[in-house]
Short mmCIF file of C-alpha atoms and ligand atoms in Angstrom, two decimals:
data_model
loop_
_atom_site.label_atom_id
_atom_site.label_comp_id
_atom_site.label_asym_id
_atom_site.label_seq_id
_atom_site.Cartn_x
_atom_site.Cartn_y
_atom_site.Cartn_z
CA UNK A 1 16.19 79.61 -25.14
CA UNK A 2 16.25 82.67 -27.50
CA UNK A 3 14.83 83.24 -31.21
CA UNK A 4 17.10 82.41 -34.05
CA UNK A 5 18.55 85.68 -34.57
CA UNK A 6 17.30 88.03 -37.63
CA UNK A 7 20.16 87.90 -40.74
CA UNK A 8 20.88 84.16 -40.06
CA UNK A 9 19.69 81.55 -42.11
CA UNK A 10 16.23 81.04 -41.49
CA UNK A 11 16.16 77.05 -40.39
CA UNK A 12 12.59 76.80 -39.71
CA UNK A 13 13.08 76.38 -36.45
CA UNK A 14 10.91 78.02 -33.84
CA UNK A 15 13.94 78.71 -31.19
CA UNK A 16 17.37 78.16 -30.96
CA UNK A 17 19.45 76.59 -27.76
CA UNK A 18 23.00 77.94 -27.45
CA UNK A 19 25.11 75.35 -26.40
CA UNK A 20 28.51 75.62 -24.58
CA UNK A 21 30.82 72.72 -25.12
CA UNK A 22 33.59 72.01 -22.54
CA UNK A 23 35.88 69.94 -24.28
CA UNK A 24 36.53 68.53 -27.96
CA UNK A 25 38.04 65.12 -27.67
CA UNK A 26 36.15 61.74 -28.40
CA UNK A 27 32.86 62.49 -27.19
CA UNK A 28 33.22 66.95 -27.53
CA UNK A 29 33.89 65.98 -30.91
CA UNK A 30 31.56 63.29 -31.38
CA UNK A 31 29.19 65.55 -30.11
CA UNK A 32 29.70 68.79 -32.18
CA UNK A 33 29.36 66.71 -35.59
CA UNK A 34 26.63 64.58 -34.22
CA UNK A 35 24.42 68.08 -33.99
CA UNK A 36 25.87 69.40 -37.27
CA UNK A 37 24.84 66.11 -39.24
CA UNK A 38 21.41 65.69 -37.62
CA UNK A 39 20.72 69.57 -37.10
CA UNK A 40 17.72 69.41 -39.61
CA UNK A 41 16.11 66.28 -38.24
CA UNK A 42 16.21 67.59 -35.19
CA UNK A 43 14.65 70.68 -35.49
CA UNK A 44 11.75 68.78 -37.64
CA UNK A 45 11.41 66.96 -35.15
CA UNK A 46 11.30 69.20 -32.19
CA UNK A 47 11.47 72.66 -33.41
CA UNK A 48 14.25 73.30 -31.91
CA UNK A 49 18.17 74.03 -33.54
CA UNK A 50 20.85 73.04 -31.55
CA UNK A 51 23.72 75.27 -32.09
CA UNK A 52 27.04 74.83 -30.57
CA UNK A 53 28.62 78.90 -29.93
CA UNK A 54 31.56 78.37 -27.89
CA UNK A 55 34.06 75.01 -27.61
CA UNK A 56 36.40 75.40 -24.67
CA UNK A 57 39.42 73.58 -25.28
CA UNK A 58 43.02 74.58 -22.89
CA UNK A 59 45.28 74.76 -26.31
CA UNK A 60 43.94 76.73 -29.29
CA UNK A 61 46.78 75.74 -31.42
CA UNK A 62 45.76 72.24 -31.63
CA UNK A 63 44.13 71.27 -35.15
CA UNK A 64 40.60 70.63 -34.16
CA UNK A 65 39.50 69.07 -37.52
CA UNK A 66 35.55 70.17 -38.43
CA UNK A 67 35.72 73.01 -35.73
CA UNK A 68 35.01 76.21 -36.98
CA UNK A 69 37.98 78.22 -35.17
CA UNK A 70 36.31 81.17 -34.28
CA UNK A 71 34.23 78.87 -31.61
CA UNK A 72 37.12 77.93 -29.46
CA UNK A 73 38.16 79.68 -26.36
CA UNK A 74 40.36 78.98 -23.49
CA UNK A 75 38.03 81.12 -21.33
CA UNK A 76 35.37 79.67 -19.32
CA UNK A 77 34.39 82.55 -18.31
CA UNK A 78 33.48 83.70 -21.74
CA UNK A 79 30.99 80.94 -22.08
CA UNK A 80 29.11 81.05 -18.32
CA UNK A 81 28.87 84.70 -18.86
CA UNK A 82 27.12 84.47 -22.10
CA UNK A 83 23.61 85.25 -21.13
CA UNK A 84 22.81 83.37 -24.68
CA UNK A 85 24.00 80.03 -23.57
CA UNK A 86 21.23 78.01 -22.28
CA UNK A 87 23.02 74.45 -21.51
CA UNK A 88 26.33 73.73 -21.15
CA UNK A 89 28.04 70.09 -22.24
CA UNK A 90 30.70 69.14 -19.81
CA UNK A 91 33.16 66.59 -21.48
CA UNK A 92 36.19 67.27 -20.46
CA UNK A 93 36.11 64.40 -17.38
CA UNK A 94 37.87 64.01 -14.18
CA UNK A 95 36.43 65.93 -10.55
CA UNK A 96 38.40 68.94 -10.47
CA UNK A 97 38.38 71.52 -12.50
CA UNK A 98 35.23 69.85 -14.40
CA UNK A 99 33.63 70.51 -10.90
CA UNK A 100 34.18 74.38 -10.62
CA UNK A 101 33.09 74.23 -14.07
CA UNK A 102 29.62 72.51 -13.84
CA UNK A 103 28.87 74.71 -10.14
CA UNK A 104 29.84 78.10 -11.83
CA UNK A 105 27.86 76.54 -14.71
CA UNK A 106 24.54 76.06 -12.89
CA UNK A 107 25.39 79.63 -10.63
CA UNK A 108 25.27 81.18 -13.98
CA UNK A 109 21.94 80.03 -15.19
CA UNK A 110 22.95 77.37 -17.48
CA UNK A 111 21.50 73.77 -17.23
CA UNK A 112 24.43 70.93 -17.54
CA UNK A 113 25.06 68.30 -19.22
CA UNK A 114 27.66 65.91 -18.27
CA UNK A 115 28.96 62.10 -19.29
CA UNK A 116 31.57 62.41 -16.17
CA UNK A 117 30.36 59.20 -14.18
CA UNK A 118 33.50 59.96 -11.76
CA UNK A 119 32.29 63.67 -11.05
CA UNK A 120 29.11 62.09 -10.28
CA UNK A 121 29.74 59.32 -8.11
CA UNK A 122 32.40 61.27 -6.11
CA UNK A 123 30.82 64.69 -6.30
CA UNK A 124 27.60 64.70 -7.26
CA UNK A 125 25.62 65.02 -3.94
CA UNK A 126 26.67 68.95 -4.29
CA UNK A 127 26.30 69.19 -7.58
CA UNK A 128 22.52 67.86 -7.54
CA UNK A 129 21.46 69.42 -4.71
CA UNK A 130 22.75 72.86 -6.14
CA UNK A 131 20.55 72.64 -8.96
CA UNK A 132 17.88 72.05 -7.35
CA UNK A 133 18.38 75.02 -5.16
CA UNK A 134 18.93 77.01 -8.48
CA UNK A 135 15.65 75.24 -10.27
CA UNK A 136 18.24 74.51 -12.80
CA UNK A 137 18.90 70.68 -14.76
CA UNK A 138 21.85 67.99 -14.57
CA UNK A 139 21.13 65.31 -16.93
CA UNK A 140 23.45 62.34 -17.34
CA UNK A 141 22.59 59.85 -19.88
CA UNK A 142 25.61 59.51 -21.10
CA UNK A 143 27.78 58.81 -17.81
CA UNK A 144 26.32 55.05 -17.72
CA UNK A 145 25.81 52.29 -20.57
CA UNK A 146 26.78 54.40 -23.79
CA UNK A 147 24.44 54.67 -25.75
CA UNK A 148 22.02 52.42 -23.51
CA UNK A 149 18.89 54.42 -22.50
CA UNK A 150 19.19 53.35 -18.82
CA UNK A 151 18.71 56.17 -16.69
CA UNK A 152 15.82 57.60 -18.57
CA UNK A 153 14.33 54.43 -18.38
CA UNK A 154 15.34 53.96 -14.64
CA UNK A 155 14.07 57.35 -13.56
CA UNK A 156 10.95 57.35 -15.93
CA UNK A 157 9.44 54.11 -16.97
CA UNK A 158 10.36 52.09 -14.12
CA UNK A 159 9.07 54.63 -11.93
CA UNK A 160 6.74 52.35 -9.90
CA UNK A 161 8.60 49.21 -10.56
CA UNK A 162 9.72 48.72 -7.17
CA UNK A 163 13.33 47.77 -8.50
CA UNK A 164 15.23 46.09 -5.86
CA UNK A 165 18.25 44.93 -7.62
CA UNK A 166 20.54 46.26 -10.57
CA UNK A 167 23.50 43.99 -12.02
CA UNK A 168 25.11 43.62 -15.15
CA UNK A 169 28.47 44.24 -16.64
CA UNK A 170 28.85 48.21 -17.27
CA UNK A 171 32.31 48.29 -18.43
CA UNK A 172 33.21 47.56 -22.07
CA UNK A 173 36.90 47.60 -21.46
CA UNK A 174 37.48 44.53 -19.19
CA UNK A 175 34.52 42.62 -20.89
CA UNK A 176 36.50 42.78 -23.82
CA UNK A 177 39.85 41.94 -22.01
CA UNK A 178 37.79 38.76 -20.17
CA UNK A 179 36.03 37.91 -23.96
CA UNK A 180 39.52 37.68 -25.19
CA UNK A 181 40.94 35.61 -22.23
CA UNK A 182 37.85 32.84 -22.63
CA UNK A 183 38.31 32.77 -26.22
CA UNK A 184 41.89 31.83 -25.81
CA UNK A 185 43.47 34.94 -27.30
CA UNK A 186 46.28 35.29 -24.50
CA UNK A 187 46.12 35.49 -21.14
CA UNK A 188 45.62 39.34 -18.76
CA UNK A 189 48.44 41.10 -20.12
CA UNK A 190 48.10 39.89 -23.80
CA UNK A 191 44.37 40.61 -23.68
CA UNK A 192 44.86 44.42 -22.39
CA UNK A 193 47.48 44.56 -24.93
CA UNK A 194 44.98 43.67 -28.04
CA UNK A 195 42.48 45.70 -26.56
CA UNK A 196 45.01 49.15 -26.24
CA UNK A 197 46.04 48.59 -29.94
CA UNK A 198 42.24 48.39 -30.82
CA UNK A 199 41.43 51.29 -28.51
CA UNK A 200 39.23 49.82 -26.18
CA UNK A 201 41.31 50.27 -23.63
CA UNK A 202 43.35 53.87 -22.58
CA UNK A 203 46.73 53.53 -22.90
CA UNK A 204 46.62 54.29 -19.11
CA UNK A 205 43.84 51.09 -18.25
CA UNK A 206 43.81 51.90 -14.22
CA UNK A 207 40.57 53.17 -13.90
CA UNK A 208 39.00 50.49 -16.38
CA UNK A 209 40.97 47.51 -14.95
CA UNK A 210 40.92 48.31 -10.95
CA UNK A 211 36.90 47.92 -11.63
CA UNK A 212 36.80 52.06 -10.03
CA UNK A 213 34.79 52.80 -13.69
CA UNK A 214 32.32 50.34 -13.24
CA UNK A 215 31.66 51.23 -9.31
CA UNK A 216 31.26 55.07 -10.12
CA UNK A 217 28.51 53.75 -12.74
CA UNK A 218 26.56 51.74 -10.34
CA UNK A 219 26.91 54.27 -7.36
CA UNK A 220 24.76 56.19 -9.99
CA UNK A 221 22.33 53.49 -11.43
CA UNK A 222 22.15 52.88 -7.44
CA UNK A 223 21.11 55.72 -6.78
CA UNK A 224 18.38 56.35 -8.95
CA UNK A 225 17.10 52.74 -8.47
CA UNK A 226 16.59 53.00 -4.85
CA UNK A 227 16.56 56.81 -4.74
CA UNK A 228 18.80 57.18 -2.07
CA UNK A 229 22.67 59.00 -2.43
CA UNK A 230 25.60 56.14 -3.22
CA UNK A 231 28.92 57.51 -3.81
CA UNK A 232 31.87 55.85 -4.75
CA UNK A 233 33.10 55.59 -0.65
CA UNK A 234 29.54 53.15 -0.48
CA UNK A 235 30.88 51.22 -3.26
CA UNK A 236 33.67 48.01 -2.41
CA UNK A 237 35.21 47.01 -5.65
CA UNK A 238 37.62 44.67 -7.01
CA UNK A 239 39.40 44.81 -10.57
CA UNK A 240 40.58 42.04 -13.29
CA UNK A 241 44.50 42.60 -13.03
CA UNK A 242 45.08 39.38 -11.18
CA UNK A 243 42.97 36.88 -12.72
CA UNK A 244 44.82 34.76 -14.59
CA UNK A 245 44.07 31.98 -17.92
CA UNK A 246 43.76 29.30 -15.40
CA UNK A 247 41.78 31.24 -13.31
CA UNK A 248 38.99 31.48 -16.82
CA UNK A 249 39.86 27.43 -18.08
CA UNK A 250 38.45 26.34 -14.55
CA UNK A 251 35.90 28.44 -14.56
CA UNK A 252 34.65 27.29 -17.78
CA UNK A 253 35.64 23.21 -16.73
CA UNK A 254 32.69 23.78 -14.12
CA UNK A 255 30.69 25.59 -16.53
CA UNK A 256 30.91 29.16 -15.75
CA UNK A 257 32.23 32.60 -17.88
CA UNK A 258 34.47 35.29 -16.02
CA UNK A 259 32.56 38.77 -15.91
CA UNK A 260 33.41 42.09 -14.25
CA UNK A 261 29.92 42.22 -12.32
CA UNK A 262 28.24 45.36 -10.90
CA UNK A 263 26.12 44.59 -8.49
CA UNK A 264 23.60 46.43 -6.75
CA UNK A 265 20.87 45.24 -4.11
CA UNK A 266 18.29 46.30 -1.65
CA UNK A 267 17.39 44.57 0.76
CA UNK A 268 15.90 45.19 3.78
CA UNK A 269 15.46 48.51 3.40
CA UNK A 270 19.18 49.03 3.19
CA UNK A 271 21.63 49.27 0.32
CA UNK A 272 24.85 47.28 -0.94
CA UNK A 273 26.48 47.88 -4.13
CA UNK A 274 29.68 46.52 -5.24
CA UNK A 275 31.76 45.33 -8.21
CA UNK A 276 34.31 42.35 -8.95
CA UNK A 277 34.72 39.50 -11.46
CA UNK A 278 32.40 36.84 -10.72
CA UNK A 279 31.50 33.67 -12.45
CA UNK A 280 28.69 33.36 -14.36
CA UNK A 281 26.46 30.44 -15.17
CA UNK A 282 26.87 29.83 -19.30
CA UNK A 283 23.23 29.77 -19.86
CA UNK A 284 22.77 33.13 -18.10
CA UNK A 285 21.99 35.96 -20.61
CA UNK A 286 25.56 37.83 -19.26
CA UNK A 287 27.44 34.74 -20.20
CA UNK A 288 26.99 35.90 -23.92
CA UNK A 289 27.75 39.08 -23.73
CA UNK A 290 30.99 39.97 -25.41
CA UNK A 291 33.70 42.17 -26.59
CA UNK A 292 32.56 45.75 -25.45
CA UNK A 293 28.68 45.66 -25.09
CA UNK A 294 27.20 46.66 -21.91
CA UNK A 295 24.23 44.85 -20.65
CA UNK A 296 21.89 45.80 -17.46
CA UNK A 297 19.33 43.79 -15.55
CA UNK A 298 16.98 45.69 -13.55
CA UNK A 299 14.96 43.32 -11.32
CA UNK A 300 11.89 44.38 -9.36
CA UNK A 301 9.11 43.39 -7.68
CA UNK A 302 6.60 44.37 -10.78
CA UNK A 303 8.46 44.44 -13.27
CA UNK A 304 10.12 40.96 -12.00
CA UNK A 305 13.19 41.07 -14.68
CA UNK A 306 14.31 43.10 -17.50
CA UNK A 307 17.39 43.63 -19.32
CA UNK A 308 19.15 46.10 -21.37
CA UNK A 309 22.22 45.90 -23.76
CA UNK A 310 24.39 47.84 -26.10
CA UNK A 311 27.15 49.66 -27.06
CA UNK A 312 29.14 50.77 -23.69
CA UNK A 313 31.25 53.80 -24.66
CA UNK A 314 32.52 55.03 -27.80
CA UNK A 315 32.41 58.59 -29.42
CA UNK A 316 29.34 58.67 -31.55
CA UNK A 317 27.29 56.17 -28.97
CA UNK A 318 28.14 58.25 -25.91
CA UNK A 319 27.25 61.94 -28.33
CA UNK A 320 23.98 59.91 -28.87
CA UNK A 321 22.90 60.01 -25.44
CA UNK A 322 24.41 64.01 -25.04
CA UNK A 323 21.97 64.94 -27.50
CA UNK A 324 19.35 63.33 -26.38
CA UNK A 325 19.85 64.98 -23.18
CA UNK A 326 19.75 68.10 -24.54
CA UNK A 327 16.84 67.85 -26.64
CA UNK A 328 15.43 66.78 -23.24
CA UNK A 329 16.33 70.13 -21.52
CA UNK A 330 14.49 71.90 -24.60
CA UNK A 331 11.55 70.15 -23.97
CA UNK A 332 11.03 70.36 -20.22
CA UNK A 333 13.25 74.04 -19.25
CA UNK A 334 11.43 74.33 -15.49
CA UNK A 335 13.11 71.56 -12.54
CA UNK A 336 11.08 68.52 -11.69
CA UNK A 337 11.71 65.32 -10.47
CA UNK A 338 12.78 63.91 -13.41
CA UNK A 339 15.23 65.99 -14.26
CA UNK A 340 18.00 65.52 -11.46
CA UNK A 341 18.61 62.29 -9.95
CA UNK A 342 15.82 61.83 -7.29
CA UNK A 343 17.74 60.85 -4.23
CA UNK A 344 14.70 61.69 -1.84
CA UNK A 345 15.32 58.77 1.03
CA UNK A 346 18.75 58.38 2.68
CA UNK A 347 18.84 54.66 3.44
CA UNK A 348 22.24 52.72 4.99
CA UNK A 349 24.20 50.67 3.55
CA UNK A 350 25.07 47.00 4.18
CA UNK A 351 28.73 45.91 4.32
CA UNK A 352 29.68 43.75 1.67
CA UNK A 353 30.63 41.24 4.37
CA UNK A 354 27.01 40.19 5.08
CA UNK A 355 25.97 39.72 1.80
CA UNK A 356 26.15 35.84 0.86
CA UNK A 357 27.48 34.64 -2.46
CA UNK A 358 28.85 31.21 -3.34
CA UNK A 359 32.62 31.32 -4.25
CA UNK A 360 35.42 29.53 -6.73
CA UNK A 361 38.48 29.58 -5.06
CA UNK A 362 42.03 27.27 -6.76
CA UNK A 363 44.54 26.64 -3.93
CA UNK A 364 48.07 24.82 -4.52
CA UNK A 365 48.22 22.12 -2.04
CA UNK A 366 50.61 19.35 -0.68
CA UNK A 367 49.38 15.96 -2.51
CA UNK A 368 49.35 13.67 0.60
CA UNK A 369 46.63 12.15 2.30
CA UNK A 370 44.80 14.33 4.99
CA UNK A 371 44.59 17.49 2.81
CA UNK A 372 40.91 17.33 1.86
CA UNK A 373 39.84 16.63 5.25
CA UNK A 374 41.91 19.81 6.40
CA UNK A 375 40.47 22.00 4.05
CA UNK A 376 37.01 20.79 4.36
CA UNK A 377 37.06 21.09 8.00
CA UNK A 378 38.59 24.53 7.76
CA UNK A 379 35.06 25.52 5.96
CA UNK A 380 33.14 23.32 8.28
CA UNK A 381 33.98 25.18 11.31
CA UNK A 382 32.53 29.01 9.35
CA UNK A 383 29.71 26.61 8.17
CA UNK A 384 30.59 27.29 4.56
CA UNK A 385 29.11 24.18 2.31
CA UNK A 386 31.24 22.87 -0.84
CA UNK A 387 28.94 22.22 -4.10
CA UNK A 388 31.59 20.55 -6.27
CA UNK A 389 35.82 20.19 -6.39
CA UNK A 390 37.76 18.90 -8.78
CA UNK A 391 41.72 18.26 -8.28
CA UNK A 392 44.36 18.82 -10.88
CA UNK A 393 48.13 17.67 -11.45
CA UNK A 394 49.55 16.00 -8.67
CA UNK A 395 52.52 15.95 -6.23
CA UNK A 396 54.42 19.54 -6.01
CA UNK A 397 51.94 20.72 -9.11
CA UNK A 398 48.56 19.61 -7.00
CA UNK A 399 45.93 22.10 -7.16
CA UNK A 400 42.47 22.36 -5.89
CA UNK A 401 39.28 23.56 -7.43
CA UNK A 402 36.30 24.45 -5.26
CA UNK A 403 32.93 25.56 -5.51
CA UNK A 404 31.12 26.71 -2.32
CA UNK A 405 27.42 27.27 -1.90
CA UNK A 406 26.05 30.88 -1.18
CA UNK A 407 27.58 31.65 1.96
CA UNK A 408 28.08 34.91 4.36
CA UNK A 409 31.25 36.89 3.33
CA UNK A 410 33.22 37.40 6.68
CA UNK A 411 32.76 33.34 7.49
CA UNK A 412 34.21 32.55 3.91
CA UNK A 413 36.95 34.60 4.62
CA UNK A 414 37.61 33.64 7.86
CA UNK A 415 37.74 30.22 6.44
CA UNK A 416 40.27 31.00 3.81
CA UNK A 417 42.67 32.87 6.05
CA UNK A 418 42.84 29.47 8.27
CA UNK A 419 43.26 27.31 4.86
CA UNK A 420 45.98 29.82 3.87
CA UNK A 421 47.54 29.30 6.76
CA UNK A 422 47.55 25.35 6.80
CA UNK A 423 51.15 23.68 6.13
CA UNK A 424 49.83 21.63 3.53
CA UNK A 425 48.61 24.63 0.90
CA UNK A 426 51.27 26.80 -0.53
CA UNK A 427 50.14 30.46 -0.70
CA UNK A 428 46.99 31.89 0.05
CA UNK A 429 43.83 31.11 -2.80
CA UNK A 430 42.47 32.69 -5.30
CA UNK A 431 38.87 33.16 -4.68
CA UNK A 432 35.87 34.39 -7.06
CA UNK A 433 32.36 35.30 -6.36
CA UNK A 434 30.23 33.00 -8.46
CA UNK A 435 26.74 35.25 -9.65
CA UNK A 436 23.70 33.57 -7.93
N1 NAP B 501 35.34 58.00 -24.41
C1 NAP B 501 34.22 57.34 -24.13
O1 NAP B 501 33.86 56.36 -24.79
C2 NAP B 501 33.32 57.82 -23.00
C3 NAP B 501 32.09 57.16 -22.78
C4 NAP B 501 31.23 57.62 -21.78
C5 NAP B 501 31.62 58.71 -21.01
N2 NAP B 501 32.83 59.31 -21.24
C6 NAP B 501 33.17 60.45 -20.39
O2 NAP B 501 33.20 61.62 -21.21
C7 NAP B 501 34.17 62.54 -20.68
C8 NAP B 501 35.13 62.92 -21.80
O3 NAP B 501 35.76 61.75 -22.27
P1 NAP B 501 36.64 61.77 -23.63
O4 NAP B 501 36.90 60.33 -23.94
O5 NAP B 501 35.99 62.62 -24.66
O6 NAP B 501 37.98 62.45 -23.10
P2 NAP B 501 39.12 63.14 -23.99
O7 NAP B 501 39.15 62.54 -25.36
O8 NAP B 501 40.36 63.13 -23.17
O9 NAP B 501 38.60 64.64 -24.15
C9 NAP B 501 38.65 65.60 -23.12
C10 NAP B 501 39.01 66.94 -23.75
O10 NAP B 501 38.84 67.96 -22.77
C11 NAP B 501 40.02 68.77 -22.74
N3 NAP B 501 40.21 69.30 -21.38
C12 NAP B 501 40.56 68.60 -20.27
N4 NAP B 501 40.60 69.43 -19.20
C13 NAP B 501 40.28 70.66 -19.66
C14 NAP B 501 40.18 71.95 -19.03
N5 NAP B 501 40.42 72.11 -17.74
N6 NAP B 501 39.85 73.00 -19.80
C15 NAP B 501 39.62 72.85 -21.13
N7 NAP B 501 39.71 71.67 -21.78
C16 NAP B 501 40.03 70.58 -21.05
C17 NAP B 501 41.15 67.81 -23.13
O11 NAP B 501 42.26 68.54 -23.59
P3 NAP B 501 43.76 67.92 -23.43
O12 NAP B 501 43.76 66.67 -24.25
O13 NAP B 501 44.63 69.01 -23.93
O14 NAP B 501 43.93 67.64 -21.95
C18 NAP B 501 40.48 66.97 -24.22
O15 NAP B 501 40.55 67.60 -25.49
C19 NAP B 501 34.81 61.83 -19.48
O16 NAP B 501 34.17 62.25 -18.30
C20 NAP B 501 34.54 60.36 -19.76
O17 NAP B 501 34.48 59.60 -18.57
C21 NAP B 501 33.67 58.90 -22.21
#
């Protein structure tokens, strides 16, 4: 972190940190002005001026609205070998080439920050390790929850809380597909649709839909929580696509809200994380939470339950959390625990299989006499216990509604692939997890 240079304007600032971005889309962008507008504040503040010096971006003829043209390059190379940088701000996403940027990055000298919660989950391991090797910083902030302080507060105030389980909803985009489902505003396709035009969702949704977003976000909150490496190979997860409006309406007939949950646990000294739609209970706090807010609950054996909420994603909410990081790496330049991602233990993990949860599941079935008892006995013999059923329509239109208590995984399944296969129902069901 060098002086402010003699013949610039003096700022008041005590020292300067040079600041290479990679990238200048949403968040580059939303970064670069954030800095500009709050540049005085923050050196108040802290003492410290930010000041962006080099912007790599792959086409230099693109209008970059704000940018100051002589910052952009196309040559990484021209930023890690600037002894003046201090951090570098990877937003450019994916695992590849942002990879080879953030190790050359940290080989260089440079601390990193990063909102790239794929690079992390899939790659990070490396990546963390290295700079700690090099005594250098990764921070993340940004990669989970938007502008939601959760992994400071994770790795820093719930230092002794003994957390033991992390769950919540983590992705904006299929909350606000599933918010517009329940409130009758068109079924899956409609829903992603409304949310494209409104840009909430990519015009690509994959990654958002197929719940692979939300899983590289908890193998990340999992990992700090119970200090121990997840990647996204330790994470099973299940998406949105096929749920459909009838799926939601009988949800909410038994009193329950469709939620992409994230779902992390320890227990027993080992580790299961996952992620799929699940009921949830209308008077639970995630019940209410709609459109494209995020909200966390950290549960441990202290600090018994808390929860956090707020914006998910967005340009200006997600810069929020890159500065804050970086103001972070001004105020504590020498590695320590707190400033990689802690994964000291290296517990197993437990498949998803042995994990109980109680179940929804809709089945189209022959309306004759027998068909209950079929059904019933086919969960009887996995010793899987039915809380409530309901049937609808009748004759070729029959369908049944169940609700199972908590139950182990494999039996339930087991159970469904003999009720699949019984003459009477017609195609295999649609099950749900139900959040106990
Ligand atoms: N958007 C959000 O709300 C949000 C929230 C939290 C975290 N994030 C994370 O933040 C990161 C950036 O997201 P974003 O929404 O800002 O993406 P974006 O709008 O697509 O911006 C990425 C920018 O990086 C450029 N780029 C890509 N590869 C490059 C390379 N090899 N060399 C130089 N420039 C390159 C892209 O240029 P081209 O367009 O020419 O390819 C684009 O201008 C991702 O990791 C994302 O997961 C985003």
């Amino acid at each position: 972190m060098g002086q402010g240079p003699a013949g610039q304007r003096d700022t008041g600032a005590q020292s300067v940190l040079r600041i290479g971005l990679l990238g200048f889309g949403t968040i580059g962008s939303g970064v670069y002005r954030l800095i500009e507008r709050e540049r005085d504040e923050i050196i108040a503040a802290t003492g410290v001026e930010l000041r962006v010096v080099k912007v790599l971006e792959k086409d230099l003829q693109v209008e970059r609205p704000g940018l100051p043209r002589e910052l952009l390059t196309d040559d990484f190379s021209s930023i890690v070998g600037d002894p003046e940088i201090d951090v570098v701000v990877e937003v450019i996403g994916g695992t590849g080439a942002a990879f080879d940027f953030v190790k050359t990055a940290l080989e260089s000298g440079k601390n990193v920050v990063t909102a790239n919660k794929q690079l992390l989950a899939h790659r990070g391991a490396t990546l963390f390790q290295l700079a700690r090797d090099l005594h250098r910083q990764i921070r993340f902030e940004a990669a989970v929850g938007g502008a939601i302080p959760i992994i400071r507060v994770m790795r820093e105030s719930m230092i002794a809380a003994g957390i033991h389980t992390v769950y919540g909803i983590v992705n904006g985009t299929t909350n606000y597909i599933l918010t517009a489902m329940a409130q009758g505003r068109g079924d899956y396709a409609e829903a992603l649709t409304e949310a494209q035009k409104l840009g909430y969702a990519e015009p690509d949704p994959t990654e958002d839909v197929s719940g692979g977003d939300a899983a590289a976000k908890m193998a990340i909150l999992a990992s700090i929580a119970f200090k121990s490496r997840v990647t996204m190979a330790d994470v099973s997860y299940e998406g949105i696509e096929t749920l459909t409006l009838d799926d939601v309406r009988y949800a909410g007939e038994f009193g329950f809200v469709v939620k992409l949950i994230g779902a992390a646990r320890l227990i027993g000294g080992r580790v299961n994380v996952r992620v799929h739609p699940a009921l949830v209970p209308e008077d639970h706090p995630l019940a209410s939470i709609q459109g494209s807010t995020n909200a966390v609950f950290l549960e441990g054996d202290v600090i018994d339950e808390i929860m956090l909420t707020g914006p998910g994603a967005g340009g200006r909410q997600t810069a929020s959390a890159i500065v804050s990081d970086i103001v972070s790496i001004a105020g504590t330049k020498t590695t320590g625990f707190l400033q990689d991602c802690s994964c000291y233990k290296s517990l197993d993990s437990i498949p998803s299989e042995e994990v109980p949860s109680a179940f929804f599941l809709r089945v189209n079935v022959a309306d004759r006499p027998g068909v209950l008892a079929q059904i019933a006995g086919a969960f009887a013999d996995e010793g899987v216990s039915i809380e409530s059923m309901i049937q609808k329509g009748h004759a070729d239109q029959a369908e049944l509604v169940i609700v199972t208590h908590p139950t182990r995984e494999d039996g339930f399944f087991r159970a469904i692939d003999a009720i699949a296969g019984l003459p009477v129902c017609k195609g295999r069901p649609v099950t749900l997890r139900v959040l106990s």
